PDB file of C-alpha atoms in Angstrom:
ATOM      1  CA  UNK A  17      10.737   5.421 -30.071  1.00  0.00           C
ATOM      2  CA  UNK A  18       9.965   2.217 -31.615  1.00  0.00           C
ATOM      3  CA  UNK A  19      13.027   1.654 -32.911  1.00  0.00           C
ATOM      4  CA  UNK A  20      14.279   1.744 -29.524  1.00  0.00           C
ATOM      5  CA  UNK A  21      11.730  -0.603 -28.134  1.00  0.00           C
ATOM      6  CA  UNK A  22      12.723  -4.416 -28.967  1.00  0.00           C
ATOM      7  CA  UNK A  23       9.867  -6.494 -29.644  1.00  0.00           C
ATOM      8  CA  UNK A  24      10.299  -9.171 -27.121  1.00  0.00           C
ATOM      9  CA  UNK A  25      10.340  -7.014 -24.200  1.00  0.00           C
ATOM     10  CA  UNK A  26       8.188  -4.056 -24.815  1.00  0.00           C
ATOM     11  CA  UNK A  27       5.860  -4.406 -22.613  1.00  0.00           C
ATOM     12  CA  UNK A  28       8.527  -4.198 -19.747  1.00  0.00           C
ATOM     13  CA  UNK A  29      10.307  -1.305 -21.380  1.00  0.00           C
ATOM     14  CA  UNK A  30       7.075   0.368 -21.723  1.00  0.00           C
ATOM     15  CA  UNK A  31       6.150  -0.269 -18.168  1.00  0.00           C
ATOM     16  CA  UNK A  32       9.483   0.811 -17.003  1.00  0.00           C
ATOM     17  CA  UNK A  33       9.181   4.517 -19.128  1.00  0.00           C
ATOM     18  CA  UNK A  34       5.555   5.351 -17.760  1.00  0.00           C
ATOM     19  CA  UNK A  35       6.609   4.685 -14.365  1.00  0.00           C
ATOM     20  CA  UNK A  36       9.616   6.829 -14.703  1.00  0.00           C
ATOM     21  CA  UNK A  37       7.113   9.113 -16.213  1.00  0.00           C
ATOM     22  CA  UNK A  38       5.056   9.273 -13.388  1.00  0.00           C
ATOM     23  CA  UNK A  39       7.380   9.352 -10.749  1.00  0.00           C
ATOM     24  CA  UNK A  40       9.167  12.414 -12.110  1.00  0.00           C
ATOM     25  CA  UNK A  41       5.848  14.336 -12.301  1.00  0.00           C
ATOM     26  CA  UNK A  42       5.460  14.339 -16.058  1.00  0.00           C
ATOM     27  CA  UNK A  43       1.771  12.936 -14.958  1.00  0.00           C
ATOM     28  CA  UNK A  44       0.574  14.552 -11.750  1.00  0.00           C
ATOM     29  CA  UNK A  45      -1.359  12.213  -8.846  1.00  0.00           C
ATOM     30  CA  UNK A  46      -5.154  12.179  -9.940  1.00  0.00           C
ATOM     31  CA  UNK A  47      -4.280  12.550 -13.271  1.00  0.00           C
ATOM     32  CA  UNK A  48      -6.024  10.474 -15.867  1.00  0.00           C
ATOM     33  CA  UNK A  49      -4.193   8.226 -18.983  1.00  0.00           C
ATOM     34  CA  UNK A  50      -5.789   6.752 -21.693  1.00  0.00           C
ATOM     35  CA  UNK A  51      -4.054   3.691 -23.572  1.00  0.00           C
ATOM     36  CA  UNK A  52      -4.955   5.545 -26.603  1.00  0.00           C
ATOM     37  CA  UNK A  53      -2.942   9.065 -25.762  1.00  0.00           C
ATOM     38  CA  UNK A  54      -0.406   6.851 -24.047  1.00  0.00           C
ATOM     39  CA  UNK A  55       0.476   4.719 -27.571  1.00  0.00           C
ATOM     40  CA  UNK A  56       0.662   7.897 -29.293  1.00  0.00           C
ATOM     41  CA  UNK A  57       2.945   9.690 -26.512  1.00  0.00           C
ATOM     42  CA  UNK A  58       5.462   6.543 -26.881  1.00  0.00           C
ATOM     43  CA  UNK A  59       5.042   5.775 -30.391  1.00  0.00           C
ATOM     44  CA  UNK A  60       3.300   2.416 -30.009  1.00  0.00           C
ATOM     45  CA  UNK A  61       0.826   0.274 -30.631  1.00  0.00           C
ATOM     46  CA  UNK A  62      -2.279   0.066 -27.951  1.00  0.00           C
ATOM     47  CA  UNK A  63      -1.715  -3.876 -27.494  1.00  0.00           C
ATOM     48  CA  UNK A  64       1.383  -3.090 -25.631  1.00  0.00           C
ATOM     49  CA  UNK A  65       0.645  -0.025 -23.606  1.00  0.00           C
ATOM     50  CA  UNK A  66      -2.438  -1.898 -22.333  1.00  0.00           C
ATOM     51  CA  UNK A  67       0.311  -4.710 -21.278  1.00  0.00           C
ATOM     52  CA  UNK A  68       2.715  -1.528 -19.705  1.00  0.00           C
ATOM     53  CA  UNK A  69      -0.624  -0.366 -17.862  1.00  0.00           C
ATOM     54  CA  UNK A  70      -1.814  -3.389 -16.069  1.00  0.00           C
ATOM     55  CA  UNK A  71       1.552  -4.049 -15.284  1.00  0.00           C
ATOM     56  CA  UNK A  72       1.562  -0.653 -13.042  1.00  0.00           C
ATOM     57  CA  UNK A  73      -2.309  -1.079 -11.965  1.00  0.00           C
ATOM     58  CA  UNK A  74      -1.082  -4.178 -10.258  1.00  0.00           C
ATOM     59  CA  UNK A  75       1.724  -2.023  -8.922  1.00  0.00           C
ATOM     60  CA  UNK A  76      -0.517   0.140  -7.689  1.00  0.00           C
ATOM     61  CA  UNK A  77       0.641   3.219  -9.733  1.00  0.00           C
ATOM     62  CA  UNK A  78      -1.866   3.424 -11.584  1.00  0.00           C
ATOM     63  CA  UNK A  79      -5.742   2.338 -10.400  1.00  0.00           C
ATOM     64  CA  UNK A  80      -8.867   2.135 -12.482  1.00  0.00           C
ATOM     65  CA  UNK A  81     -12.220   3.506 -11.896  1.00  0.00           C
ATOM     66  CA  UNK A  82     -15.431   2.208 -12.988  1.00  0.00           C
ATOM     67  CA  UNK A  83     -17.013   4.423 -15.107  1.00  0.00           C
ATOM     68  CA  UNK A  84     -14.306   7.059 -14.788  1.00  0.00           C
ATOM     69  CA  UNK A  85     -11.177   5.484 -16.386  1.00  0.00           C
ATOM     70  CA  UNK A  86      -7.509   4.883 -15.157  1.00  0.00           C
ATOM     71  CA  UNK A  87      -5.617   7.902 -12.617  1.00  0.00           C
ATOM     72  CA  UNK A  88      -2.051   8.150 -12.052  1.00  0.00           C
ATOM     73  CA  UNK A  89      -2.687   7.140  -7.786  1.00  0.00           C
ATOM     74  CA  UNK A  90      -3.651  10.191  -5.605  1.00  0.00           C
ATOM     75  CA  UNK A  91      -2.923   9.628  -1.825  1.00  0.00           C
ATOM     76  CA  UNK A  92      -4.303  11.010   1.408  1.00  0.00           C
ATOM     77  CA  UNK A  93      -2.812  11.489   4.652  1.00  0.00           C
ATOM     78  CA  UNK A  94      -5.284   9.320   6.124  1.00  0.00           C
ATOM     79  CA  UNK A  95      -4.225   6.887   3.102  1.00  0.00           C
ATOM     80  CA  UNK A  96      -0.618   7.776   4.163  1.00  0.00           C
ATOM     81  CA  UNK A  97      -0.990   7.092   7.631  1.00  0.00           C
ATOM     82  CA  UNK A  98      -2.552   3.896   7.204  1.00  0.00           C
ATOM     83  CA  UNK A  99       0.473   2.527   5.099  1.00  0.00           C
ATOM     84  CA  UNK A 100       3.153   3.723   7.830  1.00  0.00           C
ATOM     85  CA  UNK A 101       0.848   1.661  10.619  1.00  0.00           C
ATOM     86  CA  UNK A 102       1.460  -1.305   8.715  1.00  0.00           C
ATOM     87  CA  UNK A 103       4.905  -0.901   6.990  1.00  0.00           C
ATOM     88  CA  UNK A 104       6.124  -0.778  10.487  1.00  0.00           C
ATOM     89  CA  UNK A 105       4.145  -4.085  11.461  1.00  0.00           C
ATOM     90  CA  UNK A 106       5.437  -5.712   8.403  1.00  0.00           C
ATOM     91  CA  UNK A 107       8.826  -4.509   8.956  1.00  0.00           C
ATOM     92  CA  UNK A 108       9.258  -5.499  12.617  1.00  0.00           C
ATOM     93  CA  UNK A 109       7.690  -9.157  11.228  1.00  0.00           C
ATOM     94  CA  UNK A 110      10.265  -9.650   9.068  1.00  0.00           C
ATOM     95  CA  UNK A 111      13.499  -8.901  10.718  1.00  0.00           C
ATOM     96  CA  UNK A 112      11.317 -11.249  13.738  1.00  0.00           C
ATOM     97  CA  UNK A 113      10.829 -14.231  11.077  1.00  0.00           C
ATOM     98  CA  UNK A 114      14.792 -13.818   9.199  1.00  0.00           C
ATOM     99  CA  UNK A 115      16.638 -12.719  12.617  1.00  0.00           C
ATOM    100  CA  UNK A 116      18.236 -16.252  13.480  1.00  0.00           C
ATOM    101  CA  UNK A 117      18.569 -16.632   9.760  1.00  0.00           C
ATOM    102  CA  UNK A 118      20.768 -14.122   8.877  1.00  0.00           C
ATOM    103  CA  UNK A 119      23.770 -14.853   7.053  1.00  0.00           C
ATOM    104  CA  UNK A 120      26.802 -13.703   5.407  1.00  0.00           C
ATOM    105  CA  UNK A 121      24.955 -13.307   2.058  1.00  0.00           C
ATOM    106  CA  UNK A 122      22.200 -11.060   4.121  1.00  0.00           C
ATOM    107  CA  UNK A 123      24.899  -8.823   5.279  1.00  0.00           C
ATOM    108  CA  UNK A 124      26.912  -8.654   2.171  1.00  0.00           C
ATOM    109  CA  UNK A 125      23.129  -8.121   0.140  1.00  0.00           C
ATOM    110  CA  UNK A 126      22.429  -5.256   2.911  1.00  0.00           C
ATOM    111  CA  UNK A 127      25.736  -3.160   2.483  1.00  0.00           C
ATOM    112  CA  UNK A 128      26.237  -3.740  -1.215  1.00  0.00           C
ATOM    113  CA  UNK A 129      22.200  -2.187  -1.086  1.00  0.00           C
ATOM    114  CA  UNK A 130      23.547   0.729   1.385  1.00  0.00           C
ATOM    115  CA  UNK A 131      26.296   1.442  -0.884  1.00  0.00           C
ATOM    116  CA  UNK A 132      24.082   1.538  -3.980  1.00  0.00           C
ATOM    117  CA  UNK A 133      21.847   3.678  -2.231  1.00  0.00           C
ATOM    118  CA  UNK A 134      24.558   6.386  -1.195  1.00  0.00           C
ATOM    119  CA  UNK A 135      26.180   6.096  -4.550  1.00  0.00           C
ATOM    120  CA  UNK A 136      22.623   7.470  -6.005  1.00  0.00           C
ATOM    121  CA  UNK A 137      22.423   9.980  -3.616  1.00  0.00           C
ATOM    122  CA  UNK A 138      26.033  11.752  -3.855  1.00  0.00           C
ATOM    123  CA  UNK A 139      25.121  11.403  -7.209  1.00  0.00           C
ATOM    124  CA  UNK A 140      22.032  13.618  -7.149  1.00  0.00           C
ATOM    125  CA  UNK A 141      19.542  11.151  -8.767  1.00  0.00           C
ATOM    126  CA  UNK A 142      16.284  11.587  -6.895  1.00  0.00           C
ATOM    127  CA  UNK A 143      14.685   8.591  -8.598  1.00  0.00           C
ATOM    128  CA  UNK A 144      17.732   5.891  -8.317  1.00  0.00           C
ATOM    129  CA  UNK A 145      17.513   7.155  -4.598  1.00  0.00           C
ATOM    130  CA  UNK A 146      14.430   6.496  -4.108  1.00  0.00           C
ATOM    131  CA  UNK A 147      14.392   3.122  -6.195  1.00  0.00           C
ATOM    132  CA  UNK A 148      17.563   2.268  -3.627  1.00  0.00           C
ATOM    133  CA  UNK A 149      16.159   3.251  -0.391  1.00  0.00           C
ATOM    134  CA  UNK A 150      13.069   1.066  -1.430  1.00  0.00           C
ATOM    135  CA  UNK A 151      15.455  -2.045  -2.445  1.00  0.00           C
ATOM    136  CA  UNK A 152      17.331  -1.741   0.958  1.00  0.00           C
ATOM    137  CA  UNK A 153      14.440  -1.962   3.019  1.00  0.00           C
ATOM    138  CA  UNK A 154      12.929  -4.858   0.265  1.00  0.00           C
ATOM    139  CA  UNK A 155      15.921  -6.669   1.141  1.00  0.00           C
ATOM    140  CA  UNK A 156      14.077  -8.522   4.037  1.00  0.00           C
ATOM    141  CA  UNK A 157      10.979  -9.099   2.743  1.00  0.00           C
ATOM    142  CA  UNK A 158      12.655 -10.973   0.037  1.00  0.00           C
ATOM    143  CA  UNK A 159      14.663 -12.631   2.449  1.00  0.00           C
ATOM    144  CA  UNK A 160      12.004 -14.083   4.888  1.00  0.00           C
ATOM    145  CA  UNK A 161      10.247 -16.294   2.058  1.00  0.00           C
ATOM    146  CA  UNK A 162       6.904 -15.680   2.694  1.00  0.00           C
ATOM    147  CA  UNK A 163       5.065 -14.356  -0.426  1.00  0.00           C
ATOM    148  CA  UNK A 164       2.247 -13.083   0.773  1.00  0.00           C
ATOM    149  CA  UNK A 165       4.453 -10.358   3.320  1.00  0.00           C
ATOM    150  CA  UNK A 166       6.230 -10.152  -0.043  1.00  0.00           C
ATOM    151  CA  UNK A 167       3.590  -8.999  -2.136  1.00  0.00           C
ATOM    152  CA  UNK A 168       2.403  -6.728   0.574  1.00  0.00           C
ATOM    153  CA  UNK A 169       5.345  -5.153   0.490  1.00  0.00           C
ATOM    154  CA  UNK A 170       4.953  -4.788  -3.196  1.00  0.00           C
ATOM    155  CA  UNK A 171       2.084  -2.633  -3.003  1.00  0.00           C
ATOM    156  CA  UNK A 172       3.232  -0.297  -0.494  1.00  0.00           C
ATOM    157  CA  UNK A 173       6.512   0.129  -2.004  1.00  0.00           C
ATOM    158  CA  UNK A 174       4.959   1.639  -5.729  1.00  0.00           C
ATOM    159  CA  UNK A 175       2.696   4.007  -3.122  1.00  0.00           C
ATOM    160  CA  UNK A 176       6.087   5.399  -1.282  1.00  0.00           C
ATOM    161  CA  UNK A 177       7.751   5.746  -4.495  1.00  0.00           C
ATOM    162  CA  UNK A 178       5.124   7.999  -5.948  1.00  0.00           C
ATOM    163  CA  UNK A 179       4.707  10.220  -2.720  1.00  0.00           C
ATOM    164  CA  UNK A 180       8.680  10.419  -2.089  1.00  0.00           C
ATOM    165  CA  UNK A 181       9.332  11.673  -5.690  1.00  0.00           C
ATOM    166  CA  UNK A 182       6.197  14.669  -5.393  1.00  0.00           C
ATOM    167  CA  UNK A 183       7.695  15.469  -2.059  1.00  0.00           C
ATOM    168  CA  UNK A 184      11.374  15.853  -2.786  1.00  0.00           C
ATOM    169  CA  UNK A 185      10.071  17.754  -6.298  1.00  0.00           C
ATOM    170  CA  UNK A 186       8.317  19.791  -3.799  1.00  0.00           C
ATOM    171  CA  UNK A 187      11.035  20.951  -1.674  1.00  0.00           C
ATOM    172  CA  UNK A 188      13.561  20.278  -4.364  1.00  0.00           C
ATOM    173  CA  UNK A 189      15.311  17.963  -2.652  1.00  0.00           C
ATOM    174  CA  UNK A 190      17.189  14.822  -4.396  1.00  0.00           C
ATOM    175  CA  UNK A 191      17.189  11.630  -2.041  1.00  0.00           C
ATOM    176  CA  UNK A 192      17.390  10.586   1.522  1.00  0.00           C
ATOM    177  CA  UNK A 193      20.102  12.196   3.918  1.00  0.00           C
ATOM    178  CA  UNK A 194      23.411  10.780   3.126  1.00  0.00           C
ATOM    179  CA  UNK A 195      23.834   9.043   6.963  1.00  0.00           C
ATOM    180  CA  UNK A 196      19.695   8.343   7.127  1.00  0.00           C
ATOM    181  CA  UNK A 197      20.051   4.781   6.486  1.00  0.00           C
ATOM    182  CA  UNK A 198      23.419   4.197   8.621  1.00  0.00           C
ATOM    183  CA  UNK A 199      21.464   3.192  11.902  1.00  0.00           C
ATOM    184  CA  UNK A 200      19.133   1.296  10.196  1.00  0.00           C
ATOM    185  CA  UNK A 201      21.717  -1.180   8.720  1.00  0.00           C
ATOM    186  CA  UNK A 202      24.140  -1.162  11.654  1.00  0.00           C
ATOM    187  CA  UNK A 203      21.320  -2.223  13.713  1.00  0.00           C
ATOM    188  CA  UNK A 204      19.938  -4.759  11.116  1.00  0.00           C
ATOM    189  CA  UNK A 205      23.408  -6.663  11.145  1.00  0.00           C
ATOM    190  CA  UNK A 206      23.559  -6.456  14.804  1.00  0.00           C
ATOM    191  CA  UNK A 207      22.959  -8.730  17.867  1.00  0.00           C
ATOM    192  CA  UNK A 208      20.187  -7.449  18.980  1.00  0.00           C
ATOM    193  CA  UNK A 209      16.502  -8.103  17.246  1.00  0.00           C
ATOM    194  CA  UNK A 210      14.611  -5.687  19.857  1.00  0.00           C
ATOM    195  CA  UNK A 211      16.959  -2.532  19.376  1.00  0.00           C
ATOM    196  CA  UNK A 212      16.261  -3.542  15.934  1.00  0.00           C
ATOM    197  CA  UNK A 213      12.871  -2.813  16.203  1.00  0.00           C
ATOM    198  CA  UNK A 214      13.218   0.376  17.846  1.00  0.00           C
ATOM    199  CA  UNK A 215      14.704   1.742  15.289  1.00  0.00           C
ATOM    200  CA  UNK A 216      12.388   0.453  12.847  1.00  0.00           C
ATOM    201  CA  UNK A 217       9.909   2.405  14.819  1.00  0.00           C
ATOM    202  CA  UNK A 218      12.184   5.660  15.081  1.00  0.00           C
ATOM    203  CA  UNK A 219      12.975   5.494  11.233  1.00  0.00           C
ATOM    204  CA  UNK A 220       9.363   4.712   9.882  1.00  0.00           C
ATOM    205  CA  UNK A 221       8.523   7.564  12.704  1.00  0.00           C
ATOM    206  CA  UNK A 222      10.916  10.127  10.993  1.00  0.00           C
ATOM    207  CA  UNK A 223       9.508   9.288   7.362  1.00  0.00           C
ATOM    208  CA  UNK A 224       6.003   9.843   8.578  1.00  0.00           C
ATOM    209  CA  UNK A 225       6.309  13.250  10.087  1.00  0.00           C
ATOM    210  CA  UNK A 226       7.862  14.317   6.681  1.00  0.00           C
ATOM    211  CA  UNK A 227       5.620  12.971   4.394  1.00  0.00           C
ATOM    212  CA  UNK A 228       2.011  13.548   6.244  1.00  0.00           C
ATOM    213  CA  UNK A 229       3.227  16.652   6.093  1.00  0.00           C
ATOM    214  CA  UNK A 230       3.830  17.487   2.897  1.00  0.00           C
ATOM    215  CA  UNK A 231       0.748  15.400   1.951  1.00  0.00           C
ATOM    216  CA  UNK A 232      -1.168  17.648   4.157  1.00  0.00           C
ATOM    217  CA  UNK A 233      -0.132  20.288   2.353  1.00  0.00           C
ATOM    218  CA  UNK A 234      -1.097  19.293  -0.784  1.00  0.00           C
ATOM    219  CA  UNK A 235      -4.998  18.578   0.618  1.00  0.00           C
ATOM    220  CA  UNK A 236      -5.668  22.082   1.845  1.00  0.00           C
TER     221      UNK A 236
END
């Protein structure tokens, strides 16, 4: 694997092949990861995997413990609930803060992301769905300009991409319904900011019910 590695970017490769790891279950939420049984796993030295791993602590895939070491994240549904609460909040923000501001790159960035994101799913690649369902709503967080709603975003994002891959391993499913996303971006380009935010309430609603309960699930 080190061959395949180049030097000057290994730390983002390596970052980008434990988080893969992760989210297709190869390391289980709770589960703890050395840097030492991670170099020898990828074939590397420790100086870089330490780089990969603090890249996904600050992601929030990975969190440290003191005197108990670093854990693949492990979720609750009170954990779960509490991220909804404010993704919606954050959400609603937003689209509030870009709404008179929305463009013809904003709606060319939002479809081009909606295509992507179908294009994943017809193709049956969980993972790239997930990544694309996570980009389409990122789109206007990046767009409003405001880091700090940026970087919250960040954090929940790397929590909903751990939780969506264990549930659709679960209940083998691969991606988001084909037509989940259509109201969401029809409304988005709209006229219309409250309807906007209705539905923004209805889809974060949906996602909710289906992922407290599988999370519930996985408690008992």
């Amino acid at each position: 694997m080190n061959g395949m590695i180049k030097r000057e970017t290994m730390g983002a490769q390596l970052s980008s092949l434990l988080r893969g790891a992760i989210l297709s279950g190869e390391f289980e939420p709770g589960e703890a990861v050395t840097e030492t049984a991670l170099a020898v796993r990828f074939g590397v030295s420790r100086g870089p995997m330490r780089e990969a791993m603090r890249h996904l602590i600050d992601e929030g895939l990975l969190i440290t413990v003191p005197y108990t070491g670093t854990r693949v994240l492990q979720l609750t549904s009170a954990d779960i609930d509490d991220i909804y609460s404010m993704r919606i909040c954050l959400e609603i923000f937003a689209f509030e803060q870009i709404w008179e501001r929305r463009d013809d790159s904003f709606h060319v960035a939002l479809r081009a992301r909606h295509a992507a994101l179908t294009e994943a799913i017809d193709a049956g690649d969980d993972i790239r769905s997930i990544d694309a369902e996570l980009d389409l709503h990122g789109l206007v967080y990046e767009t409003c300009g405001n880091g700090i709603l940026l970087s919250s975003w960040s954090g929940i994002r790397a929590r909903l991409q751990l939780y969506w891959a264990a549930h659709h391993r679960a209940h083998g499913i691969t991606g988001p319904k084909r037509e989940s996303h259509d109201d969401y971006v029809r409304f988005a380009l709209g006229d219309s900011c409250e309807r906007m935010k209705d539905e923004i309430r209805d889809h974060m609603s949906r996602g909710l019910d289906k992922t407290m309960a599988f999370v519930s699930s996985v408690e008992v």
